[in-house]
XYZ file of C-alpha atoms in Angstrom:
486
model
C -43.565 -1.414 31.210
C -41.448 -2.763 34.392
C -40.083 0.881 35.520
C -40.631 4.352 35.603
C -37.572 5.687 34.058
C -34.747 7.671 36.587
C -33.757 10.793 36.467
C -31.456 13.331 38.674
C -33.803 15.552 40.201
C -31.630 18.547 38.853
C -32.015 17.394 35.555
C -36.342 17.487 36.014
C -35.560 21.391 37.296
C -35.389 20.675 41.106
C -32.695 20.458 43.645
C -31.457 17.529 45.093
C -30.513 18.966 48.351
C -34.256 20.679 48.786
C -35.496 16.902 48.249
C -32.850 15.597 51.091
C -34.351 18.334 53.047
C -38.027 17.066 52.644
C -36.695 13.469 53.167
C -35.101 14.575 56.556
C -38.807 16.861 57.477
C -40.727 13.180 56.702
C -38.383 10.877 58.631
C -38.279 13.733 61.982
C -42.371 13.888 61.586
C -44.523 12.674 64.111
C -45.824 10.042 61.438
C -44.220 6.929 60.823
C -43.012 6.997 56.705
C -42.911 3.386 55.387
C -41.862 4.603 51.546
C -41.732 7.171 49.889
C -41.667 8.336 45.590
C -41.068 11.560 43.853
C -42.379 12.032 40.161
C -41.515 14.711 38.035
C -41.999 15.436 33.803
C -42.805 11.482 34.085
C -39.719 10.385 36.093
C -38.565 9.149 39.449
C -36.393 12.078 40.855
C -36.678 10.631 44.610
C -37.143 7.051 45.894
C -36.935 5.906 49.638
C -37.921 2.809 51.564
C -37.685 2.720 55.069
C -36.209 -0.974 56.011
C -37.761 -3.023 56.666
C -40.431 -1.819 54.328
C -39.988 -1.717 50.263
C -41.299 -0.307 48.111
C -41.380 -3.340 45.787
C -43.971 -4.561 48.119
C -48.155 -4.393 47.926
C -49.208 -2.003 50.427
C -52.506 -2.071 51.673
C -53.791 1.353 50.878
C -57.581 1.922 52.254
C -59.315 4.809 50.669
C -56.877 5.603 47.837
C -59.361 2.257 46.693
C -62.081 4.799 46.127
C -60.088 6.866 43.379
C -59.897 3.262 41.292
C -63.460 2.634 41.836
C -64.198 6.075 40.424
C -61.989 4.929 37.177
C -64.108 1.910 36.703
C -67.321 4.227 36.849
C -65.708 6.641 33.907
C -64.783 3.643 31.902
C -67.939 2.053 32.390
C -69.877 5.937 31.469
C -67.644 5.738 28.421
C -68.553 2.453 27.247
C -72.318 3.611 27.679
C -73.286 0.714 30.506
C -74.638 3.692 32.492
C -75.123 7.695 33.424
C -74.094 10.547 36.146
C -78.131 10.538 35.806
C -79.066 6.992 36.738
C -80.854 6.312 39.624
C -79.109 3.969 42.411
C -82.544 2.123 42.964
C -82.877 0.884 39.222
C -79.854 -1.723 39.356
C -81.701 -3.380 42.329
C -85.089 -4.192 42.078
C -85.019 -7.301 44.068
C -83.103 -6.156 46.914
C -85.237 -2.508 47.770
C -87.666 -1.993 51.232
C -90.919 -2.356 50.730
C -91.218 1.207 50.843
C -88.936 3.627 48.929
C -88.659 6.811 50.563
C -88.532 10.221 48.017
C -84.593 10.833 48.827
C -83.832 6.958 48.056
C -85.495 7.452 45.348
C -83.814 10.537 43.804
C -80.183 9.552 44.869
C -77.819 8.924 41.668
C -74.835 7.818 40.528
C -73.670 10.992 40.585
C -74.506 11.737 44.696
C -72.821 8.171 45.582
C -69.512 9.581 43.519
C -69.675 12.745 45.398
C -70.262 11.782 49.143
C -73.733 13.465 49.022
C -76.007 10.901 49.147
C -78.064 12.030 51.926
C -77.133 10.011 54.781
C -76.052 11.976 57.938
C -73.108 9.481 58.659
C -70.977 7.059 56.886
C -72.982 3.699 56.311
C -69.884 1.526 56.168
C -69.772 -0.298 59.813
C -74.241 -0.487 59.325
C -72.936 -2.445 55.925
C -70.182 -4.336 57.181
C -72.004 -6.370 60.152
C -73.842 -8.073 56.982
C -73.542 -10.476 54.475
C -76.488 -8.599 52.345
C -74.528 -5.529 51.988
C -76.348 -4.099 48.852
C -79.855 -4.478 50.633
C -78.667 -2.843 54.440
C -77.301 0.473 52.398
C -80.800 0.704 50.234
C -82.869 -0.123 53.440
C -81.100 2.638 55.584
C -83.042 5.640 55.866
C -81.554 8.615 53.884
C -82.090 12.045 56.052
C -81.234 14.476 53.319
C -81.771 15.044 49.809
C -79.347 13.403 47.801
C -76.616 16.512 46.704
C -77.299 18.582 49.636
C -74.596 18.076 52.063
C -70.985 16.346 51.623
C -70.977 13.373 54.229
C -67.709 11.271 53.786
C -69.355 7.601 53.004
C -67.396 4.773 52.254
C -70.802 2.897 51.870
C -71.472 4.841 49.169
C -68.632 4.006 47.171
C -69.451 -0.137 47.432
C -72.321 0.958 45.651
C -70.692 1.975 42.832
C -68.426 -1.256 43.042
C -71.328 -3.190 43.214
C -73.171 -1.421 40.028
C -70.384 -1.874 37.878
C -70.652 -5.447 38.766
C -74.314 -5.584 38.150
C -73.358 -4.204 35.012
C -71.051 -6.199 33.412
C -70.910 -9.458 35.172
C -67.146 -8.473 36.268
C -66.321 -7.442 39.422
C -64.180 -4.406 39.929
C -60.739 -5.966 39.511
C -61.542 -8.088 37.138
C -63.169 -5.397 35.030
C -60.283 -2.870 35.627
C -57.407 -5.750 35.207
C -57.194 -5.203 31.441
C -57.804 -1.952 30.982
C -55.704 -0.298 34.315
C -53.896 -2.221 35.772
C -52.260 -4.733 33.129
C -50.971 -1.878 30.999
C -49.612 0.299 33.888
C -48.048 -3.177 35.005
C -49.537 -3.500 38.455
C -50.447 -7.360 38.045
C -49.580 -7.271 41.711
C -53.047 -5.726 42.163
C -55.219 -7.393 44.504
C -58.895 -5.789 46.307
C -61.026 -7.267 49.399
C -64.028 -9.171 48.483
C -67.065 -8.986 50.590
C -68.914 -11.617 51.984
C -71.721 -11.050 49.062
C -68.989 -11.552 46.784
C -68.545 -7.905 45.448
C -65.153 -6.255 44.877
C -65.469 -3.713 48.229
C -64.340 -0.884 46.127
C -64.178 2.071 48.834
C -60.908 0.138 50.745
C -59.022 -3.137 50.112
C -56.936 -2.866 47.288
C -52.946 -3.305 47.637
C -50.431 -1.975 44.851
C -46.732 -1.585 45.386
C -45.535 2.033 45.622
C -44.610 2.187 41.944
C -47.687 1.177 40.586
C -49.491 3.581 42.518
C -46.814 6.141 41.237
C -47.658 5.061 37.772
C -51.696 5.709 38.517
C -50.410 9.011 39.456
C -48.524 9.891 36.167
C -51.608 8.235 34.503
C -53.685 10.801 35.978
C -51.012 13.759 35.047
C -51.203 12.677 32.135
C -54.878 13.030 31.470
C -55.730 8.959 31.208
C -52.525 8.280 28.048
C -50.210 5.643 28.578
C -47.374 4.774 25.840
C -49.475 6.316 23.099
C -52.747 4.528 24.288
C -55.705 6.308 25.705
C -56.635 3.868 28.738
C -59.425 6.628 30.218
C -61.411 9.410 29.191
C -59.199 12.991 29.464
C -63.037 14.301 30.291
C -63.448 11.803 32.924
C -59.928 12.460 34.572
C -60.576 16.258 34.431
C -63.890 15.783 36.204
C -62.884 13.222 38.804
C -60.500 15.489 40.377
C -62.251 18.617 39.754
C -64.211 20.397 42.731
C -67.987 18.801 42.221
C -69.078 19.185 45.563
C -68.593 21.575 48.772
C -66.982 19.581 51.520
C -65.985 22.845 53.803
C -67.931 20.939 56.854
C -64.736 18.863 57.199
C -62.354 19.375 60.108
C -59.061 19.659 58.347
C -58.106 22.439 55.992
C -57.022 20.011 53.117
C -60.142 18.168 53.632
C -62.272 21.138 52.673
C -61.334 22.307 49.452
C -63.525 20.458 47.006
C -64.829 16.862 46.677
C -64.345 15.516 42.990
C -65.643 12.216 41.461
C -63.891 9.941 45.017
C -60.819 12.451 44.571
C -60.185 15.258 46.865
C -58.818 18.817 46.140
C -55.798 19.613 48.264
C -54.599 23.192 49.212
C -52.328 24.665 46.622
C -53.967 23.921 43.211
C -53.482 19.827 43.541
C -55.687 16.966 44.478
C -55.241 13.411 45.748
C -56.754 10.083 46.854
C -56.039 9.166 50.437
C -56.536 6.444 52.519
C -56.498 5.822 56.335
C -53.333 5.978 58.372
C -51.131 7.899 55.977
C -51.561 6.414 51.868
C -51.210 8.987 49.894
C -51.222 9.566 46.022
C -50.902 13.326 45.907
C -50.930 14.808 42.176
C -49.536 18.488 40.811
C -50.870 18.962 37.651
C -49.302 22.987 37.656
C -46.171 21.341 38.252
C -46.028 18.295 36.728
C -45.032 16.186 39.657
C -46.919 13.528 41.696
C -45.728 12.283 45.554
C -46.594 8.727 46.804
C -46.400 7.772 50.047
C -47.378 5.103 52.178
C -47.304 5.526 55.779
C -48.591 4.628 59.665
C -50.119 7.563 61.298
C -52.942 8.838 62.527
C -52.383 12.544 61.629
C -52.685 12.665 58.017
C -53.076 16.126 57.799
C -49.200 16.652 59.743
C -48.111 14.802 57.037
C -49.508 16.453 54.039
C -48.336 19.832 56.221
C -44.668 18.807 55.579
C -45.352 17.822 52.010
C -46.663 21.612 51.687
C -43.446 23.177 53.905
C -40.472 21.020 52.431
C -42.072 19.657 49.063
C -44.260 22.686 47.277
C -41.139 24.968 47.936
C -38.957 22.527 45.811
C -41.448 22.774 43.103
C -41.294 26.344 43.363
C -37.443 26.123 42.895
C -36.787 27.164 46.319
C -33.262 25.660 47.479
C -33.330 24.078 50.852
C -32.904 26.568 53.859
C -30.483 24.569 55.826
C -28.360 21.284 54.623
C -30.038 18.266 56.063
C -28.108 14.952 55.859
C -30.001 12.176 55.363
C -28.836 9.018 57.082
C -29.988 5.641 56.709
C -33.865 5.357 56.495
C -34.865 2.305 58.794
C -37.365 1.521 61.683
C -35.456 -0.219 64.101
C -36.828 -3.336 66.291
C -37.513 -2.364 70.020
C -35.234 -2.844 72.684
C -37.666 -2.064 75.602
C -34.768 1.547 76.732
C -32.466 -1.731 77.700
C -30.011 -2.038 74.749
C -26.693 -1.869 76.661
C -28.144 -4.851 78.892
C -28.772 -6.960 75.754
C -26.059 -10.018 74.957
C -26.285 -11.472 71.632
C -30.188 -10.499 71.589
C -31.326 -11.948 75.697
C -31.659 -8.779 78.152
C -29.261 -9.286 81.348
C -31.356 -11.301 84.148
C -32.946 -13.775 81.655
C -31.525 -17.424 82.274
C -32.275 -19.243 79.142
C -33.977 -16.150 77.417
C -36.836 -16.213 79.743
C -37.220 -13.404 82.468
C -35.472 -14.298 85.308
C -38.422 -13.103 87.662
C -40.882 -15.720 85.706
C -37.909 -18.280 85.541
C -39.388 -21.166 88.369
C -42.304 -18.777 88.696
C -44.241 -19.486 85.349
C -47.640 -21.105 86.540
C -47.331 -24.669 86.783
C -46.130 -25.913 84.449
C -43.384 -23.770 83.798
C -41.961 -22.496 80.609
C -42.960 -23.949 77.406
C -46.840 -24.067 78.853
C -49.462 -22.684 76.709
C -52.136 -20.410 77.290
C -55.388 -19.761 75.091
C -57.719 -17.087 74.741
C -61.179 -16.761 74.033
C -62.232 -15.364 70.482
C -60.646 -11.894 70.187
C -60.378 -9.142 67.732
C -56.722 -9.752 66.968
C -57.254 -13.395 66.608
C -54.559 -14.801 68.817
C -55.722 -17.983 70.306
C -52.677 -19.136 71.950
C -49.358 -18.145 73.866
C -45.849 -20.024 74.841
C -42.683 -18.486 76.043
C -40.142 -21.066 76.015
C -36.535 -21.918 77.896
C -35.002 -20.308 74.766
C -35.779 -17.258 75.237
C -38.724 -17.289 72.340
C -42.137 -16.816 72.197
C -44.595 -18.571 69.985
C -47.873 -16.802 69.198
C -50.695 -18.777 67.421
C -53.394 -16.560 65.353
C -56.580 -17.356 63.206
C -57.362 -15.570 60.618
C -59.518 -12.292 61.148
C -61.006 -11.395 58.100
C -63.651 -13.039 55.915
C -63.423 -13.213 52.200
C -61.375 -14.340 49.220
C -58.477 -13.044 50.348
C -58.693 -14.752 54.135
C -56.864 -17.750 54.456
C -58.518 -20.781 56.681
C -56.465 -22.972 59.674
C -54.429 -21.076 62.096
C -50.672 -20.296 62.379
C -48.061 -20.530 64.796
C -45.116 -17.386 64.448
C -42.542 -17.801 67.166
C -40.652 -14.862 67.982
C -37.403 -14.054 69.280
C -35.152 -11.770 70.884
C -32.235 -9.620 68.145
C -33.010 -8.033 65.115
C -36.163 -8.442 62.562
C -36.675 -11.418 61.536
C -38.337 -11.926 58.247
C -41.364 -14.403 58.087
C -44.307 -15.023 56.200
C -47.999 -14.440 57.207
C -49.998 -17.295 55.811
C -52.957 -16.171 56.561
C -53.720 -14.310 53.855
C -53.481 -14.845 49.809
C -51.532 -14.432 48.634
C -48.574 -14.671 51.804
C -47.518 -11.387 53.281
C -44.195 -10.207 54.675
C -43.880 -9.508 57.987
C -41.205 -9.099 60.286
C -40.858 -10.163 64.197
C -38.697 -9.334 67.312
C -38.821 -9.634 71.010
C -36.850 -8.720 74.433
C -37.534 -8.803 78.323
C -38.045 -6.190 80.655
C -38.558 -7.627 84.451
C -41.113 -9.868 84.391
C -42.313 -9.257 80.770
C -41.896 -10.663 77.904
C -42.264 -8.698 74.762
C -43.327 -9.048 71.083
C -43.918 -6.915 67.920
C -44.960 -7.978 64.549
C -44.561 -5.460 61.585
C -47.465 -6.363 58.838
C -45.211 -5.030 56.018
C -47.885 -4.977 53.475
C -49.808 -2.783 55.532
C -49.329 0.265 58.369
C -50.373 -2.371 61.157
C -47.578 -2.887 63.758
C -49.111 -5.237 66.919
C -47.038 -4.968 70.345
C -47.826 -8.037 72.406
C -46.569 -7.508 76.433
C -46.870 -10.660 77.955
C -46.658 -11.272 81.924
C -47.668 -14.108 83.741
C -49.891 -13.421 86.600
C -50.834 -16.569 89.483
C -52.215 -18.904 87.308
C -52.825 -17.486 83.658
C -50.690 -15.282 81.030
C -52.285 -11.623 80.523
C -51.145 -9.891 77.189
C -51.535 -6.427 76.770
C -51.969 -6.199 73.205
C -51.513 -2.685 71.103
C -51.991 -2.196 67.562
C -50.382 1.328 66.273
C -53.071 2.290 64.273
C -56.672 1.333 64.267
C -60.480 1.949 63.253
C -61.172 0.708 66.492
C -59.960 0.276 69.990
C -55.838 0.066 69.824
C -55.043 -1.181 72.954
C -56.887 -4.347 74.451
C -55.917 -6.754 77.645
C -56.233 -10.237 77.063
C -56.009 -13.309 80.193
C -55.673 -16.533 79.450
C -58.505 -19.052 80.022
């Protein structure tokens, strides 16, 4: 199947006008929309992209991850390879402490699918410093009894990944390839591989926007797919059912029920998320799913507009004011100096370089380059050239199957996106780059358009050495750094 079919959205009972209305509420939010896909009765009544993003694209799509992981476990329950019962300490005999503590002992399959293993934090960054992943988690101490309390624990969900290899010799992808993702026709699929060689399961997989949509009329459909029953109704209907209390969260559609690495979301629905805005949001009542895929920090503003312009539509509401949608695009940064710019090079720039570091670059002058020690971004390298471009050298920054080796050099320049490849990844990425001045400062951004990461690199030359303030729009960590050249 290579499309979901088309369909007016007044032919699937909804207004077309109501839908430009939520359109215009996502594209005014405080939350950057990348793309955007409206399902209803099994067809696309609503499709946006917001250039230069596609939706034809893989997106990165964090903890939406989980909510595949948790469709490998049903399969896996259905094919009799293991229980809800099973204890997490019987797949790993060689790898437990030397002492097994009575709550490591009693935790199951069933508390790692439902966040309530009985650790009083996430184990995911105590897992992720190590190559022995599998043998940190069971030799962390567990505080709680396993069920007890909801704690959101991406940790726990490796686990599973990591069983279900144990299992069947497969690892996650390779195990869900036939029976997901090959008939739902997202042989784009790809998922992060740890260090230890497991399929991460709780983050790292990237689907386009309509395979994702597809999962999500999979899952309104109760597991049937052109007359074939991929997964178990039973499982579907217990995945996304309330299993657990999770009203300790902060957010009120983060408290309305934990399922099997599904949430419930206000207003009879449920969803897998992921970080930053990825959203596969599912109304069974209704018969409608909404993808997204975003860059934001607020993912509860989001889903907030999604309840205000969205449920209303499904409710047959028509919109309460007309709301023209114009073109849907992110446009490259101009630094608040557009009406300066001349075919792309701000006024005072002789030769594209700043006119202030014009004879004042450090000696050297322009086209010298600077290097930086090891950082988190992994840039290792800066020139600004006589042309009015700058050429930024990276090394990769991630470890695993997916992480390409060497280094490469992406030289960026004043104007509108440019499209280029990021090669340090497989398989290649798209990204886009642009640049201008402002005084002595020369500025970069790189859109990652496979994920929500957007880097801003200000560079200014200071005596003897470059500094780069360096800003990444979203982040687990620290988003803004300063880096000086060595």
């Amino acid at each position: 199947m290579s499309r979901l079919p088309r369909s007016t959205a007044e032919d699937q009972g909804l207004s077309s006008g109501a839908l430009d209305a939520f359109v215009a509420a996502l594209d005014s939010s405080g939350q950057e929309i990348q793309t955007l896909m409206v399902l209803r009765h099994g067809h696309v009544v609503r499709e946006e992209e917001w250039s230069p993003y596609r939706l034809a694209d893989p997106h990165l799509l964090f903890s939406v991850s989980k909510s595949f992981t948790s469709i490998g476990i049903g399969l896996a329950i259905e094919a009799g390879l293991l229980s809800l019962d099973d204890k997490v300490i019987s797949f790993f005999p060689d790898e437990l402490p030397d002492q097994v503590g009575d709550n490591l002992a009693a935790m199951e399959i069933r508390h790692l699918l439902t966040m309530t293993t009985g650790h009083d934090q996430d184990t995911v960054e105590r897992l992720s410093k190590d190559r022995r992943m599998v043998g940190i988690f069971l030799g962390l101490e567990v505080e709680h009894e396993p069920g007890t309390v909801f704690v959101y624990n991406s940790g726990a969900t490796y686990m599973l990944s990591a069983i279900l290899q144990k299992l069947t010799g497969e690892r996650l992808l390779d195990f869900l390839r036939p029976r997901l993702f090959e008939p739902l026709g997202a042989t784009e699929a790809t998922w992060e591989v740890s260090r230890e060689g497991i399929t991460t399961g709780g983050w790292g997989l990237s689907l386009n926007t309509e395979s994702l949509a597809r999962f999500g009329q999979l899952l309104l459909q109760r597991g049937q797919w052109e007359g074939r029953q991929l997964l178990p109704a039973e499982w579907i209907d217990a995945a996304t059912s309330k299993q657990v209390d999770n009203s300790n969260q902060d957010n009120p559609d983060w408290q309305q029920g934990y399922g099997y690495q599904f949430w419930r979301s206000r207003h009879g629905g449920y969803r897998g998320d992921g970080a930053f805005g990825q959203y596969c949001l599912v109304f069974p009542e209704h018969d409608a799913a909404v993808i997204i895929t975003s860059a934001g920090f607020d993912m509860q503003e989001t889903l907030d507009v999604v309840w205000e312009h969205f449920l209303p539509v499904l409710e047959g509401a028509a919109p309460t004011e007309a709301r023209q949608v114009g073109p849907l695009l992110i446009a490259p940064p101009s630094g608040g100096v557009p009406s300066d710019v001349q075919s792309g090079v701000p006024s005072g720039v002789q030769g594209g370089v700043p006119s202030s570091v014009q004879g004042g670059v450090p000696s050297g002058g322009a086209g010298r380059t600077y290097r930086f020690e090891e950082n988190h971004a992994g840039l290792t390298a800066v020139r600004l050239d006589a042309d009015g471009t700058g050429t930024f050298t990276f090394g990769p920054v991630a470890a695993g199957e997916l992480a390409a080796s060497g280094s490469q050099e992406i030289t960026i320049a004043p104007g509108s996106w440019e499209e280029q490849a990021y090669l340090l990844r497989e398989p290649k990425q798209r990204i886009v780059t642009n640049a201008y001045s402002e005084g002595s400062t020369f500025v970069a951004t790189i859109r990652l358009l496979e994920t929500p990461y957007v880097i801003t690199l200000a560079c200014r030359p200071t005596g003897d050495a470059l500094t780069v303030d360096l800003k990444f729009n979203v982040a687990f960590g620290p988003t803004e750094v300063q880096l000086v050249s060595v």
